[in-house]
Short mmCIF file of C-alpha atoms in Angstrom, two decimals:
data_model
loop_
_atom_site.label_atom_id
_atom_site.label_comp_id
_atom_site.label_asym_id
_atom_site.label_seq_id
_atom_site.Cartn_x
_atom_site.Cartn_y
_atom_site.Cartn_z
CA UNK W 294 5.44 -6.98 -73.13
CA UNK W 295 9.13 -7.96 -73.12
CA UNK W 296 10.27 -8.51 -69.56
CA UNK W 297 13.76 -9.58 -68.28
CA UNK W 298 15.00 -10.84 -65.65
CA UNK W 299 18.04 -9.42 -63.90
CA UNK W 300 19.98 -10.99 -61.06
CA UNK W 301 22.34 -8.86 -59.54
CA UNK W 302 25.69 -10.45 -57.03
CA UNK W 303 28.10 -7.83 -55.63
CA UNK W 304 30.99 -9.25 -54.14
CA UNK W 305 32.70 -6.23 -52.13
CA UNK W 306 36.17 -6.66 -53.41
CA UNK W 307 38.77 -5.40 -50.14
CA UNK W 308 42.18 -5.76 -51.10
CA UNK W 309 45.16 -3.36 -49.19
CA UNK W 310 48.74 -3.47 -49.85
CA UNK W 311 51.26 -3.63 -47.25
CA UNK W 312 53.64 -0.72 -46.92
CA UNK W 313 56.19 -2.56 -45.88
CA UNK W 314 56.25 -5.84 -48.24
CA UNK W 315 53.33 -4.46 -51.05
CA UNK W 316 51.64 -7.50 -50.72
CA UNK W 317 48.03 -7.90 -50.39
CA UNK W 318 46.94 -8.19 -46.43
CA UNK W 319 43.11 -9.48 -46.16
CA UNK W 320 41.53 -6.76 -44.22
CA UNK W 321 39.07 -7.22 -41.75
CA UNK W 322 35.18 -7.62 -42.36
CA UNK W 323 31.45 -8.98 -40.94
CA UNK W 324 32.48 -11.76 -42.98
CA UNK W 325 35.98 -12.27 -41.63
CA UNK W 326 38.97 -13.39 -44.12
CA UNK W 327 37.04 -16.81 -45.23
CA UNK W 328 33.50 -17.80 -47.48
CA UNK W 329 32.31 -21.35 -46.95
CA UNK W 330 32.66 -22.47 -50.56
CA UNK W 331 31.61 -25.35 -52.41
CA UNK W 332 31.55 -26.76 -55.96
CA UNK W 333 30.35 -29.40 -58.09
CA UNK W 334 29.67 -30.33 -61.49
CA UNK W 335 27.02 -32.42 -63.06
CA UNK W 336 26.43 -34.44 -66.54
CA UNK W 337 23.67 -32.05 -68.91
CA UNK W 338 24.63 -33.52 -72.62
CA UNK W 339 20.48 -34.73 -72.98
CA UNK W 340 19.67 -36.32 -76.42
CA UNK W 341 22.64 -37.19 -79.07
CA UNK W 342 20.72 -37.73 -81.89
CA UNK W 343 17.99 -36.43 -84.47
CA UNK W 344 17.47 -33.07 -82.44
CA UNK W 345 18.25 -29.86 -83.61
CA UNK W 346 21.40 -28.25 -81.96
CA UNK W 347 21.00 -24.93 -80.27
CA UNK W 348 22.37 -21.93 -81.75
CA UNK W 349 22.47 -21.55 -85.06
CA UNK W 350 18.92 -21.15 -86.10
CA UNK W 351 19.12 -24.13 -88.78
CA UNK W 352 16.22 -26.59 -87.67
CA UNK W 353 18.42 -28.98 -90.28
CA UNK W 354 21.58 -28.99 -88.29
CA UNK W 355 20.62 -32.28 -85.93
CA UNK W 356 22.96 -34.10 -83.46
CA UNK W 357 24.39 -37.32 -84.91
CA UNK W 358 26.69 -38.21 -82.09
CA UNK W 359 29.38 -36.79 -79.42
CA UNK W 360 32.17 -35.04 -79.45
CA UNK W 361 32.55 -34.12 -75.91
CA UNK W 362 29.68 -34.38 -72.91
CA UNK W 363 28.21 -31.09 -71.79
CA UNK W 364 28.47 -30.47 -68.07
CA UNK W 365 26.68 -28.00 -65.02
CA UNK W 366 29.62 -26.15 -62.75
CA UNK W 367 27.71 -24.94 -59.98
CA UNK W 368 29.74 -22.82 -57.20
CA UNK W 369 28.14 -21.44 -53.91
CA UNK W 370 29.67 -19.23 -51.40
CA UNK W 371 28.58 -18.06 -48.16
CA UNK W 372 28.96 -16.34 -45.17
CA UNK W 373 30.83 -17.73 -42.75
CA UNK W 374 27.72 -17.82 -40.59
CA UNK W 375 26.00 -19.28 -43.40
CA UNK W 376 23.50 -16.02 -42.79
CA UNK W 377 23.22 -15.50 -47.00
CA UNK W 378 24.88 -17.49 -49.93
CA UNK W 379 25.10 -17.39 -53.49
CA UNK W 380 25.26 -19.61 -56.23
CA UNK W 381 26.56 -19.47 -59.80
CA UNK W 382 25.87 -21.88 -62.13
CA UNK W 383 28.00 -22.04 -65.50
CA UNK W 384 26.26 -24.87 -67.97
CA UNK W 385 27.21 -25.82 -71.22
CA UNK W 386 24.60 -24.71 -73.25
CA UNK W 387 23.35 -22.07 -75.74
CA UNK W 388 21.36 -19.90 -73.19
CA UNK W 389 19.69 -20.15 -70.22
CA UNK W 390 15.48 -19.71 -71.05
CA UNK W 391 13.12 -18.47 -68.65
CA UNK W 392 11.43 -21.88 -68.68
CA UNK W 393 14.47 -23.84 -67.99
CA UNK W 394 15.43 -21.11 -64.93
CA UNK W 395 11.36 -21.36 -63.83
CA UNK W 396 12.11 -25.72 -64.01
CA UNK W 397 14.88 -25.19 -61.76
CA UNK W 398 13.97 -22.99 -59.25
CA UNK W 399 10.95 -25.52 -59.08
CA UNK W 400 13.18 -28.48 -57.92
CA UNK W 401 15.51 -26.16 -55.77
CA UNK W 402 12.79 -25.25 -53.67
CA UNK W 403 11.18 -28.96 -53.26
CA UNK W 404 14.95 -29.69 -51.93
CA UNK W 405 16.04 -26.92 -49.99
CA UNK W 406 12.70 -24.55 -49.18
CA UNK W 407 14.04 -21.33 -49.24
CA UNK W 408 17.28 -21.66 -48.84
CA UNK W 409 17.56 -21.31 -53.12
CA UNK W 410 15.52 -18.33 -54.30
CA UNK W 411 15.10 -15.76 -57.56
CA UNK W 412 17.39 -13.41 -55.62
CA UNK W 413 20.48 -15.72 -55.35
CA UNK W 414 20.78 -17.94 -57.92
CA UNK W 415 22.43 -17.17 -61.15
CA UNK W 416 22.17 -19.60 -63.67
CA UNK W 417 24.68 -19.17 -67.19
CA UNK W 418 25.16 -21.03 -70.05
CA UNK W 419 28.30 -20.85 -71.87
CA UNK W 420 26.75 -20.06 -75.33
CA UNK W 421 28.19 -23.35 -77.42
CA UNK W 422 26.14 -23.74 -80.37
CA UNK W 423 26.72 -27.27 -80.61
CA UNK W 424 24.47 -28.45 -77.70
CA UNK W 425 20.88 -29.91 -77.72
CA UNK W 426 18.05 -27.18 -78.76
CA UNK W 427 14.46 -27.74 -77.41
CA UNK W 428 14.21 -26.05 -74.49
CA UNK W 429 12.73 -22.37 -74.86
CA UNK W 430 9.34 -20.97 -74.44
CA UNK W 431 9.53 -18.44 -76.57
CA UNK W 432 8.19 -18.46 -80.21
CA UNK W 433 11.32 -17.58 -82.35
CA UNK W 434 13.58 -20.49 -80.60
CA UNK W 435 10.58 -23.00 -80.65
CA UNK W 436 10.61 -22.66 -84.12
CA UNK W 437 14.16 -23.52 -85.10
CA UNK W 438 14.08 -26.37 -82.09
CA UNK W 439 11.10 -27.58 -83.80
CA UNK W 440 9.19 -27.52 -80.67
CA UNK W 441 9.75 -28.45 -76.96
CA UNK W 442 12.62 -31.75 -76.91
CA UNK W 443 11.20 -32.66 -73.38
CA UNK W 444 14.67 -34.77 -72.86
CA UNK W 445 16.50 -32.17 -74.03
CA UNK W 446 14.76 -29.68 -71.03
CA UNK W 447 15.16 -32.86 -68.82
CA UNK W 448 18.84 -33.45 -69.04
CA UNK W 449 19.74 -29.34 -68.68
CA UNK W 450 17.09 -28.94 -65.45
CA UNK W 451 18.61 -31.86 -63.88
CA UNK W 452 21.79 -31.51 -64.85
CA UNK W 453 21.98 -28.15 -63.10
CA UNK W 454 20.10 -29.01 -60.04
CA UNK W 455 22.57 -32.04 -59.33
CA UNK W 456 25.46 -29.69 -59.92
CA UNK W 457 24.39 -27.71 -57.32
CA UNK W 458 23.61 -30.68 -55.02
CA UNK W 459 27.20 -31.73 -55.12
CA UNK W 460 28.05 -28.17 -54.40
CA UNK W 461 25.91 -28.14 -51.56
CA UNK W 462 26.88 -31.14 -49.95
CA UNK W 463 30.67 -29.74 -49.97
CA UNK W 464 30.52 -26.65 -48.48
CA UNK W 465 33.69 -25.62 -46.59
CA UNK W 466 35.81 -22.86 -45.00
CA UNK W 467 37.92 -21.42 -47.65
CA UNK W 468 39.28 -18.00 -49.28
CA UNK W 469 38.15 -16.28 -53.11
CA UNK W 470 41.17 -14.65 -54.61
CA UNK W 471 40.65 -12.55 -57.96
CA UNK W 472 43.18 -11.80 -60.94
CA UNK W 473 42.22 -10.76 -64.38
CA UNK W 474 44.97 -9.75 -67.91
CA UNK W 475 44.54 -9.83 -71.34
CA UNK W 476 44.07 -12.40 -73.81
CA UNK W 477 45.71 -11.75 -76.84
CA UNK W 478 45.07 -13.74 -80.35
CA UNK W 479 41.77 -15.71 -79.61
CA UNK W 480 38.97 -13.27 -80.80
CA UNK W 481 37.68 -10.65 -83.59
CA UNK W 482 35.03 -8.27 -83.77
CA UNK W 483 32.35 -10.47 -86.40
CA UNK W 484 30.57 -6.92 -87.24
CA UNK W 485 33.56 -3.80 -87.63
CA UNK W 486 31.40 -1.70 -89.68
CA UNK W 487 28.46 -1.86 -87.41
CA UNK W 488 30.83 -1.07 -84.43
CA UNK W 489 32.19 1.85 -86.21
CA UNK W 490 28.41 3.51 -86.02
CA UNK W 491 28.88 3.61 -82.56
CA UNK W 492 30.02 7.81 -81.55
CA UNK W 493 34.07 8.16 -81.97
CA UNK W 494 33.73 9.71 -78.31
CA UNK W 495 32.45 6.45 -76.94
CA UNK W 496 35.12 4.32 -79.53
CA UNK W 497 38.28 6.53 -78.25
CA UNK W 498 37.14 5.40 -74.86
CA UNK W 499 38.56 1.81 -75.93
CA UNK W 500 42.00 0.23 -77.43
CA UNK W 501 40.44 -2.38 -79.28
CA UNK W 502 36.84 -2.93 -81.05
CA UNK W 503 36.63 -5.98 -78.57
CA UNK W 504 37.28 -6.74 -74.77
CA UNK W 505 40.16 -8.22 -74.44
CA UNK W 506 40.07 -8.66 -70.58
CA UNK W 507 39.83 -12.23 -68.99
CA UNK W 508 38.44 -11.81 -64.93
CA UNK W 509 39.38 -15.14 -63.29
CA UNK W 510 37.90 -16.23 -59.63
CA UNK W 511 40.43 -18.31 -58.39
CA UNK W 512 38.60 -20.77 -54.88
CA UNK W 513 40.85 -22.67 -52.48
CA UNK W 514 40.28 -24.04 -48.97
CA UNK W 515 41.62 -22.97 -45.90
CA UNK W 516 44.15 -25.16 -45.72
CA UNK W 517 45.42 -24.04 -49.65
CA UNK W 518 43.18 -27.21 -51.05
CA UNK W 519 42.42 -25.80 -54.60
CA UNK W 520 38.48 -25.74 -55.21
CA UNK W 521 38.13 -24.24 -58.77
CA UNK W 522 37.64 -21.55 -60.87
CA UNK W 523 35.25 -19.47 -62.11
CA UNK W 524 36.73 -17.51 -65.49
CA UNK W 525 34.83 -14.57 -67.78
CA UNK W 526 35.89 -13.75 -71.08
CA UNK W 527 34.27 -12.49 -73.88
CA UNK W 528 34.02 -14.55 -76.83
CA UNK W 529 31.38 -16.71 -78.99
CA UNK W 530 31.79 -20.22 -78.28
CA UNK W 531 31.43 -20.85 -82.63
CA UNK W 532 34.54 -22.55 -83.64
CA UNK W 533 33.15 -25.20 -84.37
CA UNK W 534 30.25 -23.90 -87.52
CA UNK W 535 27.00 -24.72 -88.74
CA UNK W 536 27.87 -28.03 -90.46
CA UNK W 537 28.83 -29.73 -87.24
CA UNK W 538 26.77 -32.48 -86.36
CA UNK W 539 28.38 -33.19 -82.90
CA UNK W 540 27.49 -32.52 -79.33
CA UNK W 541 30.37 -30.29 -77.67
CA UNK W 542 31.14 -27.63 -75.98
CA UNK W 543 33.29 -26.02 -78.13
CA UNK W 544 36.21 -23.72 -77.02
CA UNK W 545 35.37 -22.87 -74.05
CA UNK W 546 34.20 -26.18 -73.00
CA UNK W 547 37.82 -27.57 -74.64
CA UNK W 548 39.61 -24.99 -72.00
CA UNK W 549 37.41 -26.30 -68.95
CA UNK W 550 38.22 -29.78 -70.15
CA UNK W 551 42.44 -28.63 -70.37
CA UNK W 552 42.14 -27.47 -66.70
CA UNK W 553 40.21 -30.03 -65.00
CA UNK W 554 42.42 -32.40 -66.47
CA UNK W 555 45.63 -31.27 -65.16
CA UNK W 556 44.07 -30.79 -61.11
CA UNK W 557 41.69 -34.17 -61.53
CA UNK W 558 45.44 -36.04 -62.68
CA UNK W 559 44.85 -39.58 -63.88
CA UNK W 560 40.63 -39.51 -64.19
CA UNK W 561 38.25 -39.51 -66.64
CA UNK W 562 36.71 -35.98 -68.14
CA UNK W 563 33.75 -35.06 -65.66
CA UNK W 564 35.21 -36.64 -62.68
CA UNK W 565 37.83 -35.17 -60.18
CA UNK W 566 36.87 -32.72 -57.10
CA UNK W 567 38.34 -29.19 -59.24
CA UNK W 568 35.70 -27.48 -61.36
CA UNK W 569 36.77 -25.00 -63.79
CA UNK W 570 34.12 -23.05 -65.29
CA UNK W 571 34.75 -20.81 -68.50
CA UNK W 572 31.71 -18.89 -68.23
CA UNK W 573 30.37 -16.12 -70.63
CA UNK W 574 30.50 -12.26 -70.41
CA UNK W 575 30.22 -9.65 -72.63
CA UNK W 576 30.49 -11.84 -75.86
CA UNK W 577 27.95 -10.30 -78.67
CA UNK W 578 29.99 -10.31 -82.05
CA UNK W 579 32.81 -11.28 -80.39
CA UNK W 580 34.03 -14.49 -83.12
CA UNK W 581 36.59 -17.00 -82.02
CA UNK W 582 37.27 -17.15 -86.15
CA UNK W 583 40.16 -14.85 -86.51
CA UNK W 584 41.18 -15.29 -89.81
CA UNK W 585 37.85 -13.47 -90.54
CA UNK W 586 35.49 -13.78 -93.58
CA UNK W 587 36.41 -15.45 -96.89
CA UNK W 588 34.46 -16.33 -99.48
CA UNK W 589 34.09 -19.89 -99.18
CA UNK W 590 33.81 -20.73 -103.09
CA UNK W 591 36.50 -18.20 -104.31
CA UNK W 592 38.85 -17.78 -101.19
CA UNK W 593 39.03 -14.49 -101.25
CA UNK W 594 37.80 -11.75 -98.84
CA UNK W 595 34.90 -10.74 -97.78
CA UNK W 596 35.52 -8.34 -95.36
CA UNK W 597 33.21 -5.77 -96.51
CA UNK W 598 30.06 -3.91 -94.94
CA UNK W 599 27.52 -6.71 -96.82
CA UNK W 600 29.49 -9.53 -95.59
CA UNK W 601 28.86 -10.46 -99.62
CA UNK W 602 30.93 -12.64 -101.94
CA UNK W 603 30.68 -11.93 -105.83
CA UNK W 604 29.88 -15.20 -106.44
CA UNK W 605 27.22 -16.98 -104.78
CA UNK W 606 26.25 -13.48 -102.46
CA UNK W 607 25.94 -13.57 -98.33
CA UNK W 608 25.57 -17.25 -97.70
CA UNK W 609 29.15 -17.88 -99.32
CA UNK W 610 30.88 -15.77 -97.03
CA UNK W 611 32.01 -17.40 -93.81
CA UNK W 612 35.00 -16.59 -91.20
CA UNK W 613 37.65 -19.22 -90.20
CA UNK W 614 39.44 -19.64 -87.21
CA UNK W 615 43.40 -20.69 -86.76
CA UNK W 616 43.46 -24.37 -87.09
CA UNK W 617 43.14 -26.57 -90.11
CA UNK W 618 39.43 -27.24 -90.05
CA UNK W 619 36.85 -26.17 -86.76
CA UNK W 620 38.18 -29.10 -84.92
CA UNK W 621 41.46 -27.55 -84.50
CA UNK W 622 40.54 -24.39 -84.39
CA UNK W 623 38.25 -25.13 -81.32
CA UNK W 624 41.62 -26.91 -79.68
CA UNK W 625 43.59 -23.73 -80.42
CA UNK W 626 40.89 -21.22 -79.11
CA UNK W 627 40.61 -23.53 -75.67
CA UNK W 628 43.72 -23.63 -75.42
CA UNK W 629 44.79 -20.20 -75.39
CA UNK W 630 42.06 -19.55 -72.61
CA UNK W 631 43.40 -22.14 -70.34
CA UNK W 632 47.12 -20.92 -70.91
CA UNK W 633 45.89 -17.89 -69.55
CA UNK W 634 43.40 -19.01 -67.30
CA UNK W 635 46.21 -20.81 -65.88
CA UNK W 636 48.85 -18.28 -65.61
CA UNK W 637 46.33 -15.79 -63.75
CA UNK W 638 45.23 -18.37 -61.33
CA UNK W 639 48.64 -19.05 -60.47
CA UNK W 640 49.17 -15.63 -60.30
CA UNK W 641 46.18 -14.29 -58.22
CA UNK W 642 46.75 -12.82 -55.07
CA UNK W 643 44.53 -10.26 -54.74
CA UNK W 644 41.89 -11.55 -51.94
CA UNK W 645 38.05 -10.85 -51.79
CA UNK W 646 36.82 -10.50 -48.64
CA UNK W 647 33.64 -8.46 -47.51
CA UNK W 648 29.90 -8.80 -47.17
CA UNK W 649 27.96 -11.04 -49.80
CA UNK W 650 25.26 -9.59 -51.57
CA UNK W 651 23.09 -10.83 -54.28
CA UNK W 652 19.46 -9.44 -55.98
CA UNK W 653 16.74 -10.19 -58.37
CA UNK W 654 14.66 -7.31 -60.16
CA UNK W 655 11.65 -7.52 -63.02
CA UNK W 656 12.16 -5.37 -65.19
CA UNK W 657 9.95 -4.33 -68.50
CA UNK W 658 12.72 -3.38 -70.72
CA UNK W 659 10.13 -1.75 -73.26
CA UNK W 660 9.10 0.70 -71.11
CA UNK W 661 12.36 2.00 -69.17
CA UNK W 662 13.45 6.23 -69.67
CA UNK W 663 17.17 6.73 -70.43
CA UNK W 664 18.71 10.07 -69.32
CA UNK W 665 21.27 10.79 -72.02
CA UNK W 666 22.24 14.02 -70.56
CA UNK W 667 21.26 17.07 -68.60
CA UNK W 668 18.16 18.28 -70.83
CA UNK W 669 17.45 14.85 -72.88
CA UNK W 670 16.16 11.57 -72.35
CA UNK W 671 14.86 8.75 -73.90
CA UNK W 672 12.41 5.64 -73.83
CA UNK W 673 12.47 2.32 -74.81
CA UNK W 674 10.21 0.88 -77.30
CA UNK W 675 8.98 -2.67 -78.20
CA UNK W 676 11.34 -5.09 -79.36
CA UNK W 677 11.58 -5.74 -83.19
CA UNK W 678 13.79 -7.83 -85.08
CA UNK W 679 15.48 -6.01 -88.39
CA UNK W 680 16.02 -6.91 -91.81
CA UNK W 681 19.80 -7.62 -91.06
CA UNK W 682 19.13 -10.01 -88.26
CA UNK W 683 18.32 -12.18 -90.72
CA UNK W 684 20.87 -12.10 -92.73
CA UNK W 685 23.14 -13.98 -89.60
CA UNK W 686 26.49 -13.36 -89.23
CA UNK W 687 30.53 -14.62 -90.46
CA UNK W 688 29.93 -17.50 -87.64
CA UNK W 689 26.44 -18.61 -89.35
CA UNK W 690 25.11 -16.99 -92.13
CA UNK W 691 21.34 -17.05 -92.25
CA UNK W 692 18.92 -17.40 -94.98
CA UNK W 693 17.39 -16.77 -98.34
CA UNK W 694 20.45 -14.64 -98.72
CA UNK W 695 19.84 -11.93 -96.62
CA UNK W 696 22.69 -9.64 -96.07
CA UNK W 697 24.11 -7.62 -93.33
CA UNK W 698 24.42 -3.71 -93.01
CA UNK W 699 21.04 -2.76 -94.10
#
């Protein structure tokens, strides 16, 4: 029985515009016009050497050094009364597994009792597939991870759980501001021609076959103090491919790294009071490799249904991003996220205020009925992996040659 776990946070978003200057006035709520906010990131690279990296699939792709550390960004807001509170977590790493959320929660409540429960903590990772593997439960990851990496597990659990220590411990009265545009040049759809089996009604509903629409949550103090940032955008942190051999956080880490520079002026990556989280949204075949498939051997394109090269079949054809080689393509990716990351949290005006509320429900997504209109409906069925799955994708072909569209 497949069962998921879904954690729900509403944040009632209350913004009204002032008919004299049209400029957003804070209207009044239970929670008044401030949170108490805090923030705080955490070291979570774990082991740097002869351990599969997560991601990929490829149990021969193993660390052999760093290329940049992999941090926690934990952010909690509450009530001014401190009557409920919330916490995000945004960690660089492939996925967050039930095991390493169960590890967590474990430690949270030795700390804090229940002050940290299933019902307000949401824990992210950022989806780099350069990060250590060997922390999953479940049979088709343990298999690629080559088993449980018990300092791999170590490093993300505490890693996270100091994060949101140093979030804890610097909680104060400030104000959440929201602002959200579009990022142009930095992502392709990976699979078109499976996209394009979707209904034309549905399609026509949308400009683009991707989402082009970065959310940013921009967190200051009461006395204008900036906090951080919290920003979604969808797209797969894979510029740097499945011959890397070095720990990063790839784009999205590289944009985090960009911004915490500039507000942490004159210290070291990973230290500084401003954390800037890139955090991941609606990202599935959403490639950071815009100059799409070629056939590595030939050059030429293999932008077909089979993602298939004439010579040399599936496992030749891989996509590219802008730069030179992944290294700079990973610099150019980050870096148009924090441009725009940056512009929209200069930019953001628009204030949340209102109520917090957050939620956490089981649910056993093989057995759920979909009403697809007035007289039909549907159910869910067990989980099965088809023959295309294995076949990868332009990011990270898989194996034996398998190909994609069947």
């Amino acid at each position: 029985m497949t069962i998921i776990a879904l954690t729900l946070l509403v944040l009632l978003f209350i913004s009204n515009k002032s008919p004299t200057t049209g400029k957003d006035v804070t209207q009044s709520s239970s929670a008044g016009s401030n949170y108490l906010i805090g923030v705080g990131r955490a070291d979570c690279t774990g082991p740097a050497a002869e351990v599969p990296l997560m991601g990929y699939a490829n149990p021969d792709q193993l660390a052999g050094g760093i290329l940049s550390r992999l941090y926690s960004r934990a952010f909690i807001v509450a009530e001014p009364d401190d009557s409920k509170r919330v916490v995000f977590v945004s960690a660089d790493i492939g996925m967050v597994s039930q095991r390493l959320r169960l590890e967590v929660m474990k430690k949270l409540k030795s700390k804090y009792g229940e002050l940290y429960r299933q019902d307000n903590v949401i824990l992210s990772g950022t989806h780099t597939h350069s990060g250590p593997a060997g922390y999953f439960q479940y049979t088709i990851f343990v298999i690629s991870s080559k088993g449980l990496i018990r300092p791999s597990l170590n490093a993300v659990v505490n890693g996270i759980v100091e994060s949101i220590d140093i979030a804890h411990q610097n909680m104060k009265r400030g104000r959440l501001f929201i602002n959200k545009g579009l990022v142009e040049n930095s992502q392709i759809n990976r699979s078109p021609y499976s996209y394009l089996q979707n209904p034309a009604s549905e399609r026509s509903r949308y400009s683009s076959n991707t989402d082009k629409e970065m959310v940013l949550l921009k967190m200051v103090d009461v006395n204008g103090q900036e906090l951080g940032l919290i920003s979604w955008f969808a797209i797969h942190p894979v510029s740097m491919n499945n011959t890397n051999n070095l720990i990063n956080s790839d784009n999205v880490g590289y944009a985090s790294y960009l911004f915490e520079q500039e507000k942490n002026k004159g210290l070291l990556p990973g230290e500084g009071s401003f954390v800037a989280a890139f955090a991941s949204s609606n990202l599935g075949d959403v490639s950071p490799n815009i100059k799409g498939p070629h056939c590595i051997n030939t050059g030429e394109s293999c932008d077909n249904p089979h993602s298939y090269c004439p010579v040399g079949g599936a496992k030749m054809c891989m996509a590219a991003g802008p730069g030179t080689d992944m290294f700079d393509s990973t610099k150019a990716i980050g870096k148009n996220l924090y441009l725009k990351a940056k512009d929209l949290y200069t930019l953001a005006s628009q204030e949340v205020t209102g109520p917090l509320h957050s939620a956490h429900q089981w649910v056993n997504m093989s057995n759920v009925t979909v009403q697809l209109n007035a007289t039909h409906s549907g159910k869910t069925c067990k989980p099965a992996l088809g023959y295309s799955f294995a076949a990868g994708t332009i990011d990270g072909v898989g194996f034996f040659n398998f190909t994609q569209g069947k």
